[in-house]
GROMACS .gro file of C-alpha atoms in nm:
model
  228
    1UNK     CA    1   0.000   0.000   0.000
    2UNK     CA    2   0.149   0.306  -0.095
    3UNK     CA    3   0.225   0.556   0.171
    4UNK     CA    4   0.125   0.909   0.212
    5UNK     CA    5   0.336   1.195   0.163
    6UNK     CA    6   0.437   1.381   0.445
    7UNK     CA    7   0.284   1.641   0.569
    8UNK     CA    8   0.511   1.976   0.389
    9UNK     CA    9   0.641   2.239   0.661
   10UNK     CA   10   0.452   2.568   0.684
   11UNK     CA   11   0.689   2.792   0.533
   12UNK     CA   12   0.906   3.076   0.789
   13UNK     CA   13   0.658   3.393   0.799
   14UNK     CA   14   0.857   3.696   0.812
   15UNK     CA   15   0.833   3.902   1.136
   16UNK     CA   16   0.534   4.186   1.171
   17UNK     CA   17   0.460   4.109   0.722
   18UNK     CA   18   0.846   4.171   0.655
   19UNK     CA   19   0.944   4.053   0.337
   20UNK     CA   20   1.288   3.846   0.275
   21UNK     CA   21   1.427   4.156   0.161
   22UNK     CA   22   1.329   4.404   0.403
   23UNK     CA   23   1.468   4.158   0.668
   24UNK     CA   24   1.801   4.166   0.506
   25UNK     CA   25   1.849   4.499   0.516
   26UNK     CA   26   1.751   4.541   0.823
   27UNK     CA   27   2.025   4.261   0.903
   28UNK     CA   28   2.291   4.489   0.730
   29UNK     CA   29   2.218   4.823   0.913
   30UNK     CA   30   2.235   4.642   1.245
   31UNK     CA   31   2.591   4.489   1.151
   32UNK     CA   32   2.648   4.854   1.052
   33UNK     CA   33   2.507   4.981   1.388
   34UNK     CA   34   2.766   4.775   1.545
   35UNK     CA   35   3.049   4.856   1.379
   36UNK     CA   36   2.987   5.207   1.404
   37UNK     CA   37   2.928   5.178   1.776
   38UNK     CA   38   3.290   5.020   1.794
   39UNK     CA   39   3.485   5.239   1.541
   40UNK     CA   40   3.323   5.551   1.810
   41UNK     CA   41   3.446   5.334   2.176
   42UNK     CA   42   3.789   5.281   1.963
   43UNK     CA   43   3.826   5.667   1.922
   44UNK     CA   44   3.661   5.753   2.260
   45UNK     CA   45   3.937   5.530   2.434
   46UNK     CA   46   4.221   5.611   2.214
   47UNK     CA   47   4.107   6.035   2.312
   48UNK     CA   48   4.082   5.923   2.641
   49UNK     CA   49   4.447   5.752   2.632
   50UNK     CA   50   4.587   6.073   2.461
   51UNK     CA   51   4.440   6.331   2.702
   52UNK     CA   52   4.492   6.157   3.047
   53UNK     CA   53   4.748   5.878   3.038
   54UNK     CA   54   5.040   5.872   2.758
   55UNK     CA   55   5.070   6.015   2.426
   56UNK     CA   56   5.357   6.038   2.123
   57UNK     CA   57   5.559   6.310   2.013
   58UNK     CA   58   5.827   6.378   1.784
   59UNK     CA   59   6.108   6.605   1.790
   60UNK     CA   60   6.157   6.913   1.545
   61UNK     CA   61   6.510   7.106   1.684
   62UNK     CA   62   6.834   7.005   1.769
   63UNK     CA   63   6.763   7.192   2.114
   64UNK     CA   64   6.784   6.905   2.349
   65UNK     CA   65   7.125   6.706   2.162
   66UNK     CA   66   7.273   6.492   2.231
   67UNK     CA   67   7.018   6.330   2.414
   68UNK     CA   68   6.773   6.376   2.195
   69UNK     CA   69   6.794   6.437   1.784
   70UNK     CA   70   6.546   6.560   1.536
   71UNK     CA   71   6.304   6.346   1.437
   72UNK     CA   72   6.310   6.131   1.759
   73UNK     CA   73   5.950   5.970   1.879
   74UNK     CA   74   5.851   5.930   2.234
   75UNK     CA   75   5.628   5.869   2.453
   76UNK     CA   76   5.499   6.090   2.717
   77UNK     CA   77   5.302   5.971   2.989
   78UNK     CA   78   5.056   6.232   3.152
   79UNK     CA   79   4.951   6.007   3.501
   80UNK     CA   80   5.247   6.090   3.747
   81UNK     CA   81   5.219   6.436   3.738
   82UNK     CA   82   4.887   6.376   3.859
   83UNK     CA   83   4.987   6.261   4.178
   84UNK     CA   84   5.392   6.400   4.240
   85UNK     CA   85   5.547   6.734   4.079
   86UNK     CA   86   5.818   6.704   3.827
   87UNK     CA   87   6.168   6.552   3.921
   88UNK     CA   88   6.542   6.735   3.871
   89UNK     CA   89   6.653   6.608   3.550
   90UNK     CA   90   6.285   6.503   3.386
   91UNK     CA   91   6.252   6.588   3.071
   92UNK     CA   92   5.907   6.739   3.036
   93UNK     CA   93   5.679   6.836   2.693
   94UNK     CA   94   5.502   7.150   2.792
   95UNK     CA   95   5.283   7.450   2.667
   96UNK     CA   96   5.559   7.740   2.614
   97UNK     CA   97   5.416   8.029   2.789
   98UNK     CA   98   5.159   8.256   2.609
   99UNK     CA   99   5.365   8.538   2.553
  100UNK     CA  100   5.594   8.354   2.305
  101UNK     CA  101   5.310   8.291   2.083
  102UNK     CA  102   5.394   7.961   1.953
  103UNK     CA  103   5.128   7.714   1.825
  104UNK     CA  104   5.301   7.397   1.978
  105UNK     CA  105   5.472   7.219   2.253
  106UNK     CA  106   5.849   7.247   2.400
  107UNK     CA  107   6.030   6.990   2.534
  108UNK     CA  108   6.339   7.069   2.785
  109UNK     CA  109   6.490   6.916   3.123
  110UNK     CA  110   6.377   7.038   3.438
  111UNK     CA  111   6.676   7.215   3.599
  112UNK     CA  112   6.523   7.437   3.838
  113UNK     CA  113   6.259   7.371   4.103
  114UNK     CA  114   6.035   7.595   4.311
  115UNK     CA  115   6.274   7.761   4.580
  116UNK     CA  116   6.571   7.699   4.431
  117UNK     CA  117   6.875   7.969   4.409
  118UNK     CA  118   7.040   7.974   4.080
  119UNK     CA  119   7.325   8.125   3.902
  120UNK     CA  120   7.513   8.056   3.583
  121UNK     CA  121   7.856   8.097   3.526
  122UNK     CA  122   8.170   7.967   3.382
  123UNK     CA  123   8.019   7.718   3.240
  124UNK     CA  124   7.823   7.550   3.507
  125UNK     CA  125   7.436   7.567   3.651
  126UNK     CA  126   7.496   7.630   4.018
  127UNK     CA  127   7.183   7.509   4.237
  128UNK     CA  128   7.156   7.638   4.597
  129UNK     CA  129   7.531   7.728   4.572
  130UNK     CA  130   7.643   7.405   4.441
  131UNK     CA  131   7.749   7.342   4.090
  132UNK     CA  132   7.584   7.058   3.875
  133UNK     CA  133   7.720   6.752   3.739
  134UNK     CA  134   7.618   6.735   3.392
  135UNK     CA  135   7.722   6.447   3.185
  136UNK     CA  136   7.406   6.477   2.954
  137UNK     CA  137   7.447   6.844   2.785
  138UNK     CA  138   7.610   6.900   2.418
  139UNK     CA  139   7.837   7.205   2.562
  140UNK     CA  140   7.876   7.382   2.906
  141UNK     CA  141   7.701   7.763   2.883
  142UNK     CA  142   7.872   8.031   2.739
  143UNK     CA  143   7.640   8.295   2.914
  144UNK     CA  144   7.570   8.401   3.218
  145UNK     CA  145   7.250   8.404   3.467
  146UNK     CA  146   7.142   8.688   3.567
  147UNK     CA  147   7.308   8.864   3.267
  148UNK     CA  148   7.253   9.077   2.942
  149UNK     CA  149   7.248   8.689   2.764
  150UNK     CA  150   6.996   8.593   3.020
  151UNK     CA  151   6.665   8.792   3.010
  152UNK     CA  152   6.396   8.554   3.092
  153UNK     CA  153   6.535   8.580   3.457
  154UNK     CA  154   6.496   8.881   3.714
  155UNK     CA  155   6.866   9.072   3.774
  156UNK     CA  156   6.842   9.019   4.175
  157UNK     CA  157   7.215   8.995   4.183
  158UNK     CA  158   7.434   8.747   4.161
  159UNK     CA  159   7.149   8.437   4.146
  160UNK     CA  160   6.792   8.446   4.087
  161UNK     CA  161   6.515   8.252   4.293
  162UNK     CA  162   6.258   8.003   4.111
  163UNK     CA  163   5.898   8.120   4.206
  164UNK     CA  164   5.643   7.921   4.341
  165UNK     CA  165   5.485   7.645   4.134
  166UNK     CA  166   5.755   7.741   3.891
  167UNK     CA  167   5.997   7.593   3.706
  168UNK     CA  168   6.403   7.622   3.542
  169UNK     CA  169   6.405   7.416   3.220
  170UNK     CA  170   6.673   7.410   2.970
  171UNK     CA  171   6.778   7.226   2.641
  172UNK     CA  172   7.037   6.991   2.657
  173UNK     CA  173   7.204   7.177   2.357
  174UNK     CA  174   7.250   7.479   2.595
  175UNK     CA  175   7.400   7.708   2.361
  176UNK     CA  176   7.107   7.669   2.094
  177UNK     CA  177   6.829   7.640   2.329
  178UNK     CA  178   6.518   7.896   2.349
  179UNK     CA  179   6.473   7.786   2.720
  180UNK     CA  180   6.397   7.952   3.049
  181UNK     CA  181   6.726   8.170   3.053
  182UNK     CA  182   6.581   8.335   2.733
  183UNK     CA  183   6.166   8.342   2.836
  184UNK     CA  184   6.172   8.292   3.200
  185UNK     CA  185   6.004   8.051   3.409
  186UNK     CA  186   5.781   7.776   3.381
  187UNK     CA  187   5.437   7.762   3.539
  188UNK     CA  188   5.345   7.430   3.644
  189UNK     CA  189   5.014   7.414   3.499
  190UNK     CA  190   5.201   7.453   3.105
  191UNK     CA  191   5.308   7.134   3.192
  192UNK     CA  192   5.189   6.794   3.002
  193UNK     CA  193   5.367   6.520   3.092
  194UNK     CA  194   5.724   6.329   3.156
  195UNK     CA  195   5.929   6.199   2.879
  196UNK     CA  196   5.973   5.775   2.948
  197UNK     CA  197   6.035   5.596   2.625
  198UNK     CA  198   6.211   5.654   2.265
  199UNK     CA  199   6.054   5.445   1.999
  200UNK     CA  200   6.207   5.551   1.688
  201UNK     CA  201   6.471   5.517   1.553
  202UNK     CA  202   6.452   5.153   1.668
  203UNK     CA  203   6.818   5.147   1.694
  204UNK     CA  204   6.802   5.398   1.956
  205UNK     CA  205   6.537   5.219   2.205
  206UNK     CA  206   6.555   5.422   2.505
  207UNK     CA  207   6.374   5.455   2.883
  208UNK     CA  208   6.451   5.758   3.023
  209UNK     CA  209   6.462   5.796   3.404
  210UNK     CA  210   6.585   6.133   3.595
  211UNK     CA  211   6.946   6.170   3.636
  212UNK     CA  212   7.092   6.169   3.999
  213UNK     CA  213   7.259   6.463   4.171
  214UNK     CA  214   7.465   6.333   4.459
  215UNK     CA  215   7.625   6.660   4.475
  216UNK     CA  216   7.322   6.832   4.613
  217UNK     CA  217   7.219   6.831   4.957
  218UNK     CA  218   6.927   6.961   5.118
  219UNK     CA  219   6.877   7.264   5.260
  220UNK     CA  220   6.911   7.126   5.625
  221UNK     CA  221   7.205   6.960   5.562
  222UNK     CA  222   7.329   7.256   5.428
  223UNK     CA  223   7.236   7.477   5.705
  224UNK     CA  224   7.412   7.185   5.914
  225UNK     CA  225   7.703   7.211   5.741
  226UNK     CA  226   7.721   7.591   5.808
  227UNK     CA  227   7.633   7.566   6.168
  228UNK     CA  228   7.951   7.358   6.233
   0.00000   0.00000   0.00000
């Protein structure tokens, strides 16, 4: 006896009297949707990154040789700043201040902190009476601070005293370096982050931590050392 044919399927309905087409297309606009959505978190984070935590930057001058040359890429990291004020011997990207009216960002090393007395002469930065030991600039200074050569800083004599929540930065290349001996000091809130890391060239890979200064004591010691 011959059997019956099955019983066909009812055939998929589309949803709410969509048609096969209209359904794709809706399909195709939510894979859009999604990829949109992502492409916008991507460039929220990457903004986010940039503003508050690390960012790159390349180098334009020969100001800061021979520790850094033209064309150099870093990275400069925005967070500890948050939480500490700059170190001797950072090298910090900052605003220049308005009054030079340049559309761009400097980058020297912190000499100078708030407090400090400083003088330059013969050659040498001399910090709270004690000269520097310098093993990272291209030449010693041929001018002298306070001076004619040395107008970003008041004439109070024979040093000059870094303000408050101000701060002495100079190039590395001292001698061809538009720095705080030419434009004076630093306010802290120019100030955008630390240089840490050289990434190009890739043969110069570098991580860049503060120099030491074993030569300079603190300003008890040194009122110690007087008292004897």
């Amino acid at each position: 006896m011959p059997s019956k044919d099955p019983t066909p399927l009812p055939k998929p309905q589309s949803p709410s009297g969509e048609t096969p087409a209209s359904s794709g297309s809706r399909s195709w606009w939510q894979a859009q949707r999604e990829n949109l959505l992502t492409v916008v978190l991507a460039l929220l984070l990457a903004f986010g990154i940039r503003t508050f935590v690390a960012e790159a930057r390349w180098i334009p001058s020969d100001s800061m040789l021979p520790t850094l040359e033209e064309g150099d890429r870093l990275v400069v990291e925005k967070v500890s700043y948050r939480f500490g004020s700059p170190r001797r011997g950072d090298i910090i990207v900052f605003n220049p201040p308005a009054k030079l009216n340049f559309d761009g960002a400097y980058i020297k090393r912190v000499i100078g902190l708030p407090g400090d007395r400083i003088r330059i002469a013969n050659g040498e930065v001399i910090i709270n009476g004690i000269p520097l030991r310098e093993d990272y600039i291209y030449a010693p200074p041929d001018y002298s601070c306070p001076g004619e050569r040395c107008p970003g800083v008041p004439n109070q004599g024979s040093e000059f005293v870094v303000p408050p929540r101000s701060y002495f930065v100079m190039g590395d290349n001292r001698n061809d370096s538009q720095d705080s001996h030419v434009w004076g000091f630093l306010p802290e809130e120019n100030i955008i982050g630390n240089t840490i890391f050289r990434f190009w060239p890739p043969n110069r890979l570098h991580f860049f931590a503060p120099p030491e200064y074993p030569e300079l004591l603190s300003e008890a010691q040194v009122l110690g050392n007087t008292a004897r």
